[in-house]
XYZ file of C-alpha atoms in Angstrom:
694
model
C 78.999 234.721 -118.435
C 80.042 235.610 -121.984
C 81.857 233.199 -124.239
C 85.264 234.846 -123.719
C 85.077 234.569 -119.910
C 83.734 231.033 -120.211
C 86.661 230.081 -122.420
C 89.077 231.500 -119.842
C 87.450 229.503 -117.068
C 87.530 226.463 -119.337
C 91.289 226.900 -119.794
C 91.781 226.907 -116.019
C 89.819 223.656 -115.824
C 91.482 222.072 -118.835
C 92.905 219.151 -116.880
C 89.718 218.357 -114.954
C 88.897 214.793 -116.126
C 85.169 215.278 -115.538
C 85.087 217.977 -118.234
C 86.682 215.782 -120.859
C 84.675 213.824 -123.396
C 84.282 210.147 -122.696
C 86.766 208.232 -124.818
C 87.150 204.664 -125.957
C 84.787 202.300 -127.775
C 80.973 202.440 -127.910
C 80.994 206.203 -128.365
C 83.037 206.650 -125.199
C 82.623 205.511 -121.595
C 83.235 207.290 -118.273
C 86.791 206.820 -117.038
C 86.379 206.154 -113.321
C 90.125 205.627 -112.916
C 90.675 209.389 -113.236
C 87.863 211.017 -111.260
C 88.316 212.528 -107.785
C 85.652 213.971 -105.517
C 87.559 217.277 -105.509
C 86.959 217.471 -109.288
C 83.173 217.661 -108.980
C 82.622 221.215 -107.754
C 84.770 223.049 -110.339
C 83.521 220.779 -113.125
C 79.873 221.279 -112.212
C 80.253 225.050 -111.872
C 81.915 225.316 -115.277
C 79.414 222.999 -116.987
C 76.488 224.938 -115.503
C 77.834 228.187 -116.891
C 78.461 226.582 -120.267
C 74.897 225.298 -120.438
C 73.425 228.650 -119.388
C 75.502 230.359 -122.082
C 74.189 227.882 -124.640
C 70.595 228.511 -123.520
C 71.084 232.273 -123.854
C 72.497 231.812 -127.340
C 69.419 229.823 -128.380
C 67.044 232.308 -126.735
C 68.689 235.350 -128.355
C 69.021 233.881 -131.836
C 67.878 236.711 -134.174
C 66.518 234.221 -136.709
C 62.900 233.084 -136.689
C 62.425 230.045 -134.459
C 62.647 226.727 -136.254
C 62.694 223.207 -134.918
C 66.418 222.936 -135.653
C 67.586 226.256 -134.178
C 65.407 225.941 -131.081
C 64.317 222.400 -130.156
C 67.232 220.464 -131.634
C 69.607 223.078 -130.237
C 68.088 222.558 -126.775
C 68.483 218.795 -127.128
C 72.186 219.262 -127.862
C 72.855 221.788 -125.111
C 74.590 220.913 -121.863
C 76.451 217.825 -123.089
C 79.279 218.323 -120.577
C 76.817 218.767 -117.735
C 74.941 215.605 -118.754
C 78.158 213.582 -118.603
C 79.157 215.036 -115.245
C 75.663 214.522 -113.852
C 75.782 210.836 -114.814
C 79.019 210.303 -112.869
C 77.795 212.515 -110.012
C 74.655 210.370 -109.718
C 76.738 207.190 -109.579
C 78.778 208.566 -106.684
C 75.659 209.819 -104.927
C 73.905 206.428 -105.003
C 76.840 204.014 -104.820
C 79.924 205.690 -103.337
C 78.613 208.126 -100.766
C 81.179 209.448 -98.278
C 81.281 212.458 -95.927
C 83.588 214.189 -98.434
C 81.150 213.611 -101.307
C 78.139 214.558 -99.151
C 79.663 217.980 -98.498
C 79.946 218.560 -102.261
C 76.434 217.207 -102.817
C 74.953 219.532 -100.188
C 76.539 222.549 -101.880
C 75.932 221.561 -105.490
C 72.379 220.143 -105.472
C 70.665 223.578 -105.184
C 72.893 224.913 -107.973
C 71.948 222.009 -110.209
C 68.268 222.655 -109.458
C 68.733 226.286 -110.408
C 69.499 225.341 -114.020
C 65.992 223.976 -114.442
C 64.501 227.245 -113.191
C 66.678 229.293 -115.522
C 65.572 227.084 -118.397
C 61.838 227.190 -117.726
C 61.783 230.846 -116.700
C 63.677 232.133 -119.724
C 60.985 234.273 -121.365
C 62.716 234.604 -124.724
C 63.247 230.861 -124.902
C 59.628 230.115 -124.050
C 58.497 232.671 -126.624
C 60.422 230.830 -129.337
C 58.968 227.464 -128.268
C 55.436 228.857 -128.035
C 55.688 230.579 -131.412
C 56.887 227.368 -133.012
C 54.281 225.235 -131.199
C 51.403 227.425 -132.405
C 52.708 227.927 -135.946
C 51.541 226.258 -139.134
C 55.128 225.070 -139.607
C 54.731 222.678 -136.679
C 52.193 220.679 -138.685
C 54.911 219.881 -141.233
C 57.177 218.269 -138.635
C 57.522 214.522 -138.254
C 55.353 212.805 -135.611
C 58.373 212.441 -133.332
C 59.289 216.110 -133.733
C 55.702 217.159 -133.017
C 55.747 215.032 -129.861
C 59.041 216.570 -128.687
C 57.785 220.100 -129.371
C 54.641 219.326 -127.351
C 56.755 217.934 -124.490
C 58.853 221.113 -124.362
C 55.862 223.422 -124.576
C 53.783 221.584 -121.958
C 56.777 221.218 -119.603
C 57.503 224.939 -119.774
C 53.872 225.798 -119.021
C 53.698 223.232 -116.217
C 56.868 224.593 -114.622
C 55.577 228.167 -114.587
C 56.754 229.805 -117.807
C 53.537 231.847 -117.910
C 53.847 233.153 -114.327
C 54.619 236.768 -113.515
C 58.138 237.756 -112.481
C 57.488 237.650 -108.720
C 55.914 234.201 -108.846
C 58.752 232.909 -110.990
C 61.206 234.011 -108.307
C 59.120 232.252 -105.660
C 59.065 228.996 -107.636
C 62.821 229.221 -108.245
C 63.441 229.733 -104.520
C 61.219 226.768 -103.657
C 62.918 224.486 -106.189
C 66.364 225.283 -104.812
C 65.229 224.800 -101.218
C 63.645 221.478 -102.197
C 66.852 220.309 -103.865
C 68.755 220.918 -100.638
C 66.103 219.152 -98.566
C 66.028 216.144 -100.916
C 69.787 215.793 -100.477
C 69.490 216.181 -96.700
C 66.740 213.541 -96.501
C 68.783 211.083 -98.594
C 71.935 211.641 -96.564
C 70.100 211.173 -93.251
C 68.441 207.979 -94.421
C 71.703 206.550 -95.729
C 73.406 207.400 -92.423
C 70.657 205.535 -90.547
C 71.074 202.478 -92.761
C 74.872 202.499 -92.596
C 75.067 203.153 -88.872
C 72.480 200.693 -87.564
C 72.665 196.912 -87.486
C 71.651 193.912 -85.441
C 74.420 192.070 -83.613
C 74.298 188.276 -83.391
C 76.270 187.419 -80.255
C 75.678 183.714 -79.645
C 75.290 180.601 -81.744
C 71.619 180.508 -80.737
C 71.140 183.884 -82.437
C 71.664 182.099 -85.776
C 68.871 179.568 -85.170
C 66.751 179.022 -88.273
C 68.987 180.994 -90.623
C 70.076 179.317 -93.881
C 73.790 178.511 -94.009
C 74.578 180.973 -96.765
C 72.767 183.766 -94.904
C 74.584 182.831 -91.689
C 77.917 183.015 -93.531
C 76.990 186.404 -94.967
C 76.175 187.700 -91.467
C 79.553 186.465 -90.211
C 81.297 188.167 -93.145
C 79.385 191.412 -92.476
C 80.560 191.473 -88.849
C 84.165 191.006 -89.979
C 83.836 193.758 -92.580
C 82.551 196.137 -89.893
C 85.299 195.018 -87.476
C 82.727 194.064 -84.845
C 83.621 191.849 -81.911
C 80.520 189.653 -82.363
C 79.725 186.453 -84.245
C 77.511 188.025 -86.890
C 75.767 191.162 -88.048
C 72.524 191.899 -89.918
C 72.734 195.130 -91.898
C 69.844 197.576 -91.920
C 68.819 197.052 -95.542
C 65.823 195.267 -96.993
C 67.948 192.501 -98.520
C 69.304 191.622 -95.054
C 66.346 192.349 -92.780
C 63.609 190.569 -94.732
C 65.400 187.180 -94.915
C 66.149 187.475 -91.206
C 62.468 188.136 -90.461
C 61.537 185.168 -92.639
C 63.847 182.550 -91.138
C 65.068 183.548 -87.676
C 63.642 181.360 -84.915
C 64.474 183.999 -82.304
C 61.336 186.086 -81.910
C 63.025 188.736 -79.739
C 65.699 189.256 -82.396
C 63.097 189.424 -85.159
C 61.447 192.236 -83.222
C 64.761 194.082 -82.871
C 65.531 193.676 -86.581
C 62.045 194.850 -87.499
C 62.380 197.800 -85.134
C 65.603 199.212 -86.595
C 64.242 198.824 -90.117
C 60.846 200.493 -89.676
C 62.236 203.292 -87.483
C 64.819 204.499 -89.978
C 64.686 208.284 -89.942
C 62.455 208.273 -86.873
C 64.833 207.964 -83.935
C 64.919 211.548 -82.623
C 68.626 211.763 -83.398
C 70.744 213.822 -85.786
C 69.427 211.704 -88.670
C 65.745 212.114 -87.854
C 63.880 212.999 -91.069
C 60.545 214.223 -89.662
C 61.354 217.927 -89.785
C 62.943 217.592 -93.223
C 59.968 215.856 -94.823
C 57.473 218.303 -93.300
C 59.449 221.152 -94.863
C 59.376 219.352 -98.217
C 55.603 218.932 -98.051
C 55.077 222.613 -97.150
C 57.191 223.791 -100.053
C 55.470 221.441 -102.497
C 52.036 222.714 -101.458
C 53.233 226.313 -101.808
C 54.680 225.633 -105.253
C 51.501 223.924 -106.475
C 49.394 226.886 -105.352
C 51.621 229.374 -107.177
C 51.383 227.229 -110.314
C 47.577 227.325 -110.158
C 46.813 223.908 -108.658
C 44.801 223.141 -105.537
C 47.480 220.821 -104.183
C 50.713 219.125 -105.171
C 48.999 215.875 -106.157
C 47.026 217.677 -108.859
C 50.197 219.304 -110.188
C 52.141 216.020 -110.081
C 49.471 214.065 -111.975
C 49.008 216.745 -114.619
C 51.551 214.974 -116.867
C 50.746 211.372 -115.877
C 48.422 208.836 -117.482
C 46.056 208.911 -114.494
C 45.664 212.725 -114.648
C 43.191 212.832 -111.719
C 44.173 211.887 -108.122
C 40.695 210.479 -107.546
C 41.210 207.926 -110.308
C 44.263 206.611 -108.477
C 42.384 206.447 -105.169
C 39.507 204.596 -106.841
C 41.938 202.031 -108.258
C 43.587 201.572 -104.867
C 40.228 201.073 -103.155
C 39.121 198.530 -105.773
C 42.087 196.305 -104.916
C 42.340 197.112 -101.209
C 39.355 195.194 -99.823
C 40.076 191.837 -101.512
C 43.717 192.189 -100.455
C 42.758 192.850 -96.821
C 40.321 189.930 -96.872
C 43.143 187.715 -98.127
C 45.407 188.935 -95.318
C 42.760 188.142 -92.709
C 42.483 184.559 -93.970
C 46.268 184.187 -94.052
C 46.617 185.530 -90.507
C 44.043 183.040 -89.249
C 46.177 180.194 -90.599
C 49.283 181.689 -88.996
C 47.574 182.218 -85.659
C 46.437 178.599 -85.624
C 50.102 177.580 -85.907
C 51.099 179.866 -83.047
C 48.294 178.582 -80.833
C 48.980 174.923 -81.678
C 52.597 175.399 -80.614
C 51.513 176.964 -77.316
C 52.602 180.461 -78.264
C 50.858 182.969 -76.052
C 50.858 185.906 -78.457
C 49.035 187.377 -81.430
C 50.765 187.645 -84.780
C 52.748 190.882 -84.932
C 54.462 192.519 -87.921
C 57.816 190.936 -86.995
C 56.098 187.534 -86.985
C 54.313 187.832 -90.325
C 57.041 186.708 -92.722
C 58.200 183.943 -90.369
C 54.776 182.345 -89.989
C 53.765 183.033 -93.582
C 56.741 180.894 -94.565
C 55.560 178.113 -92.248
C 52.041 178.258 -93.719
C 53.469 178.193 -97.246
C 55.433 175.079 -96.362
C 52.444 173.363 -94.775
C 49.951 174.330 -97.482
C 52.061 173.839 -100.599
C 54.958 171.741 -99.302
C 57.065 174.670 -100.458
C 59.991 175.975 -98.452
C 61.519 179.277 -99.577
C 64.813 178.011 -98.230
C 64.530 174.993 -100.514
C 63.862 177.186 -103.543
C 66.734 179.484 -102.640
C 69.236 176.640 -103.100
C 68.408 176.841 -106.814
C 68.517 180.635 -107.137
C 72.155 181.431 -107.807
C 72.607 185.089 -108.684
C 74.957 184.485 -111.605
C 72.750 181.773 -113.097
C 69.728 184.063 -112.868
C 71.663 186.836 -114.565
C 72.368 184.394 -117.392
C 68.659 183.542 -117.332
C 67.791 187.203 -117.856
C 70.206 187.397 -120.767
C 68.692 184.246 -122.300
C 65.159 185.614 -121.862
C 66.121 188.883 -123.570
C 67.676 186.869 -126.372
C 64.597 184.722 -126.880
C 62.175 187.642 -126.749
C 64.106 190.455 -128.420
C 67.135 188.838 -130.127
C 69.603 190.470 -127.746
C 73.081 189.091 -127.117
C 75.454 189.870 -124.228
C 79.263 189.883 -124.225
C 81.181 190.663 -121.047
C 83.839 193.367 -121.360
C 86.959 193.507 -119.218
C 88.589 196.722 -120.443
C 85.868 199.218 -119.467
C 86.692 201.317 -116.366
C 84.347 200.767 -113.396
C 83.753 202.707 -110.191
C 84.058 199.700 -107.848
C 85.588 196.222 -108.184
C 82.120 194.655 -107.793
C 80.888 196.307 -111.005
C 80.946 194.383 -114.286
C 80.098 195.514 -117.811
C 78.482 193.811 -120.806
C 78.096 194.841 -124.415
C 74.484 194.358 -125.476
C 74.061 193.566 -129.151
C 71.647 192.301 -131.753
C 72.569 188.621 -131.684
C 71.449 188.149 -135.299
C 73.746 190.863 -136.695
C 76.274 191.284 -133.885
C 75.699 195.046 -133.977
C 76.134 196.665 -130.518
C 73.084 198.499 -129.162
C 74.400 199.591 -125.747
C 76.284 198.822 -122.529
C 74.905 197.265 -119.338
C 76.688 197.840 -116.011
C 75.858 195.467 -113.144
C 76.523 196.461 -109.515
C 74.870 193.700 -107.473
C 76.192 193.864 -103.898
C 75.446 195.854 -100.748
C 78.214 197.963 -99.177
C 78.630 200.932 -96.883
C 78.015 204.154 -98.823
C 75.517 202.586 -101.219
C 71.847 203.417 -100.827
C 69.514 200.508 -100.134
C 67.088 198.958 -102.586
C 67.442 198.145 -106.268
C 67.265 200.459 -109.247
C 68.115 201.092 -112.883
C 69.975 204.173 -114.084
C 70.548 205.551 -117.546
C 74.034 207.044 -117.705
C 73.649 207.979 -121.367
C 70.398 208.033 -123.312
C 70.134 206.562 -126.793
C 69.712 209.147 -129.565
C 70.448 209.734 -133.248
C 70.767 213.505 -133.622
C 74.522 213.349 -134.141
C 74.868 209.874 -135.517
C 74.148 206.745 -133.514
C 74.629 207.295 -129.778
C 74.462 204.049 -127.792
C 72.726 203.964 -124.396
C 74.622 203.126 -121.214
C 72.431 201.747 -118.436
C 73.043 200.079 -115.093
C 71.249 197.763 -112.696
C 72.165 198.265 -109.049
C 71.132 195.900 -106.233
C 72.003 195.184 -102.610
C 72.487 191.429 -102.457
C 74.577 190.044 -99.617
C 77.951 189.018 -100.998
C 78.934 186.321 -98.476
C 82.107 184.268 -98.848
C 84.123 184.628 -102.047
C 84.249 180.866 -102.636
C 80.470 180.392 -102.482
C 77.735 181.260 -105.002
C 75.396 184.066 -103.958
C 71.934 182.627 -103.326
C 68.964 184.979 -103.359
C 65.312 184.717 -102.394
C 62.462 184.354 -104.846
C 61.422 187.918 -104.018
C 64.928 189.204 -104.736
C 65.020 187.189 -107.955
C 61.764 188.863 -108.985
C 63.313 192.263 -108.234
C 66.331 191.315 -110.348
C 64.089 190.630 -113.363
C 62.069 193.780 -112.619
C 65.080 196.093 -112.734
C 66.382 194.326 -115.827
C 63.049 195.167 -117.458
C 63.842 198.848 -116.908
C 67.307 198.265 -118.382
C 65.821 196.662 -121.506
C 63.474 199.631 -121.881
C 66.539 201.889 -122.020
C 68.658 199.578 -124.178
C 65.987 198.835 -126.800
C 65.221 202.500 -127.404
C 65.394 203.507 -131.075
C 64.442 207.173 -131.296
C 66.078 210.340 -132.584
C 65.906 212.717 -129.630
C 67.343 212.035 -126.145
C 64.461 213.694 -124.288
C 62.131 211.049 -125.737
C 64.496 208.138 -125.261
C 64.024 204.883 -123.375
C 62.329 205.255 -120.012
C 61.417 208.935 -120.520
C 57.715 208.099 -120.360
C 55.001 209.022 -117.859
C 55.908 207.904 -114.334
C 52.824 205.685 -114.089
C 53.785 203.973 -117.364
C 57.503 203.495 -116.779
C 56.957 200.580 -114.375
C 54.971 198.622 -116.961
C 57.865 197.055 -118.943
C 59.758 196.245 -115.727
C 56.802 194.601 -114.001
C 55.993 192.714 -117.179
C 59.435 191.084 -117.323
C 58.955 189.650 -113.810
C 56.637 187.001 -115.301
C 59.466 185.250 -117.153
C 61.278 184.243 -113.964
C 58.563 181.702 -113.162
C 58.377 180.186 -116.653
C 59.438 176.518 -116.863
C 61.841 177.418 -119.669
C 63.834 179.750 -117.380
C 63.557 177.624 -114.257
C 64.653 174.420 -115.994
C 67.678 176.049 -117.606
C 68.881 178.439 -114.926
C 67.417 177.477 -111.532
C 70.139 174.933 -110.792
C 71.008 173.626 -107.339
C 74.183 175.286 -106.109
C 75.728 171.971 -104.994
C 74.428 169.355 -107.440
C 73.759 171.602 -110.467
C 70.484 169.713 -110.877
C 67.474 171.712 -112.135
C 64.339 172.166 -110.117
C 62.264 169.006 -110.085
C 58.997 169.060 -111.989
C 57.236 168.620 -108.678
C 58.893 171.738 -107.270
C 58.119 173.759 -110.408
C 54.468 172.746 -110.085
C 54.405 173.668 -106.393
C 55.919 177.081 -107.212
C 53.142 177.619 -109.762
C 50.456 176.562 -107.268
C 51.830 178.936 -104.641
C 52.324 181.824 -107.069
C 49.627 183.929 -105.435
C 50.450 182.927 -101.887
C 51.038 185.988 -99.695
C 49.712 188.234 -102.469
C 47.458 189.881 -99.904
C 50.460 190.860 -97.792
C 52.425 192.253 -100.750
C 49.417 194.201 -101.993
C 48.516 195.665 -98.594
C 52.131 196.558 -97.838
C 52.489 198.482 -101.118
C 49.046 200.056 -101.495
C 49.060 201.371 -97.919
C 52.194 203.343 -98.866
C 50.425 204.540 -102.019
C 47.418 205.754 -100.026
C 49.622 207.649 -97.574
C 51.702 209.178 -100.380
C 48.637 210.423 -102.243
C 46.949 211.750 -99.092
C 50.149 213.548 -98.058
C 50.118 215.448 -101.333
C 46.390 216.128 -101.436
C 46.542 218.038 -98.153
C 47.817 221.598 -97.923
C 47.945 221.648 -94.129
C 51.074 221.252 -92.020
C 51.132 217.679 -90.799
C 52.499 215.715 -87.885
C 53.995 212.675 -89.674
C 53.105 210.208 -86.917
C 49.538 211.393 -86.541
C 48.998 211.652 -90.288
C 50.295 208.146 -90.922
C 48.159 206.783 -88.090
C 45.026 208.606 -89.338
C 45.290 207.463 -92.983
C 45.996 203.861 -92.038
C 43.055 203.892 -89.635
C 40.746 205.242 -92.355
C 41.609 202.360 -94.674
C 41.508 199.757 -91.865
C 45.143 198.757 -92.182
C 45.672 195.257 -90.766
C 47.642 195.544 -87.519
C 49.888 192.654 -88.544
C 51.446 194.618 -91.435
C 53.264 197.946 -91.723
C 53.576 200.112 -94.812
C 56.343 199.065 -97.176
C 57.761 202.584 -96.732
C 56.884 204.496 -93.588
C 56.810 208.269 -94.073
C 60.155 208.912 -92.360
C 62.035 206.575 -94.723
C 59.975 207.057 -97.885
C 62.884 207.823 -100.214
C 60.715 207.371 -103.309
C 58.834 210.554 -102.439
C 61.295 212.583 -100.338
C 64.671 212.136 -102.061
C 63.258 213.814 -105.186
C 59.925 214.701 -106.784
C 60.148 211.525 -108.900
C 57.474 209.431 -107.207
C 55.844 212.143 -105.070
C 52.081 211.613 -105.386
C 53.174 208.841 -107.722
C 53.849 205.718 -105.697
C 50.473 204.474 -106.964
C 52.343 204.030 -110.258
C 53.358 200.495 -109.301
C 49.703 199.481 -109.006
C 48.675 201.476 -112.088
C 51.443 199.868 -114.119
C 50.542 196.443 -112.728
C 47.071 196.799 -114.242
C 48.749 197.415 -117.607
C 51.290 194.650 -117.005
C 48.673 192.019 -116.094
C 46.613 192.870 -119.155
C 49.718 192.806 -121.378
C 50.888 189.408 -120.146
C 47.498 187.973 -121.035
C 48.362 188.826 -124.658
C 51.158 186.225 -124.448
C 48.900 183.702 -122.721
C 46.181 184.201 -125.332
C 48.790 183.401 -128.012
C 51.216 180.479 -127.769
C 52.709 181.408 -124.385
C 55.384 183.602 -122.774
C 57.852 183.178 -125.622
C 55.423 183.829 -128.481
C 57.620 185.557 -131.059
C 54.861 187.594 -132.696
C 53.771 189.113 -129.396
C 57.337 189.844 -128.253
C 58.106 191.493 -131.606
C 55.003 193.638 -131.230
C 56.045 194.541 -127.672
C 59.448 195.623 -128.953
C 58.066 197.655 -131.859
C 55.206 199.369 -129.998
C 56.616 199.778 -126.465
C 60.315 199.121 -125.801
C 61.793 200.834 -128.856
C 59.581 203.916 -129.125
C 60.430 205.759 -125.909
C 58.051 208.675 -125.416
C 57.562 209.435 -129.103
C 53.802 208.921 -128.906
C 51.105 209.270 -126.252
C 51.514 206.475 -123.723
C 47.869 205.385 -123.803
C 48.011 205.225 -127.592
C 51.277 203.318 -127.324
C 49.711 200.647 -125.149
C 46.668 200.308 -127.405
C 49.028 199.872 -130.365
C 50.444 196.859 -128.539
C 47.297 195.348 -127.066
C 44.529 196.539 -129.350
C 42.528 197.951 -126.452
C 42.908 199.978 -123.265
C 44.212 198.018 -120.237
C 41.578 196.047 -118.334
C 41.883 196.027 -114.522
C 40.101 192.653 -114.357
C 43.361 191.107 -115.561
C 45.105 192.319 -112.396
C 42.416 190.784 -110.183
C 42.802 187.483 -112.044
C 46.587 187.645 -111.765
C 46.386 188.109 -107.983
C 43.624 185.557 -107.569
C 41.263 188.206 -106.202
C 37.530 188.070 -107.001
C 36.531 189.862 -110.219
C 33.306 191.823 -109.949
C 30.890 191.059 -112.764
């Protein structure tokens, strides 16, 4: 579409609020008071055409390619589409409705098509390649050289050097995948929204903490159910129920609806969808010159080679399984002593693990939970960020939000008061919101056109409960809260020039490092003593309880490791094969090969594995959590080798060499700049109390 036609279309869309620049303070913020779902399609279609016109202008520039007229121009292209995509993503993850899903189904392939038209634009690639191979590139700054390399390598990786027929095939596959990703996500969300466990009698609440019981009662009322209580089909509801419910038959039912999401032979069954995704990925990898999708996926990761990831998984797997076997023995002894005539099953594991924890360490998760008030912990995160990185937080009340539960804070340098970004917090579960917890960047930090502040969010699924009671969360959920805030800090602390290198735009198996690192600060005495306050008495945790928490820090580590690494094995094996699979048989075969303990299931069964089937993001990449944990464990030892978790010199070095530099340098080099050496996997074994081989 030429510029004249585009301008005419723009005039017809002049009043569409999604096409308008964000206004207000902080460089502008999205105005959720004005957006309607009916605005998305025309806005997206116009913004796509505008971006494609901009790309053609860059590609057909008669001047010799320079960094400014090619790379910088690409960085500045598609600004309207970026803004729309940010809002579109918020609706997709947090405000899903049948009306929005219809738009999403139609638009997702069109959005995928832009990427193909970018990477398959021969004139554009020629300009990038010419610049990349020129002597002029050596005169660029280090950051500019890195960005030029990223563009060049991404174009090659996405098929810029393919012939015309193969380019068409890749484009077709990418668009089909985009539609299938959307379909998988919509089916999974429908399963989670539509399934729940009814609690019909007072006995059905046996063992449940009061605040969880109240939340279940509130959930039933919200769903207009004629029962006493309801357990939603999300991790934040199911796992506490499995931990505390005394009713074994109900634990089994809760477990069943959770692990069978997407696998119920109904209209939301995901088996056929995921098989189609795997076929298309294998086909795409072959066209691009790779043996399988795993090889293609890892070609721009730190690990590079799938075998390296499998070797790491195997090195941790056996000690984790051995730990599980010992833990199960202790649980089984409890069952037998109580006259239970059954073997520990997956729906029993959390329940009896909690009993063993209490017996072994005199530590009751329910007791700890009384001290874990969500709002206090949020303040604890803010305080930690202030102590480590001199960040301050000021709540704002005049920024538009997309739901009443969402709150916004200005993040600033507390020494100078200068704002560095905005943090949106959306903590509670609701119908239409996908399960889990995540961080999003709604606007990346950059300095091409002056100082552009980042806008990031943390989204969780905590159970809201009664309005007059504090929200209490589990230790595991508190850890997740700190984890996701670590991602947010990575985005907020960014201090680079170009948006493509900003914040969390690092290799997928490096991006989890800062988030997993921040988890450590939850358990520090400084945070616990200040912010883990009893919800009734406001008293801090006793020293005795703090010490017991420290002693039990590695309790159940075998379970957590097995649960996660089993999913990593299956993910990698799925993407190493090029054959058409039967999901049930494949899952069964891989788990048998690694001797999966029968008492545990994968953290994400194939049919609900959103990490790898709602996008390509973590496909052949779920190992990243383990890979990053090696880096994280080694990095935390830097603090312990100094004066402790709040050592200012180490935290300053972490900020300067990791959090602020985005993807401006090679990630391995970045880590060595912080630590002085490559990460050592022995640190992970020490952190998990597994034996370290000499």
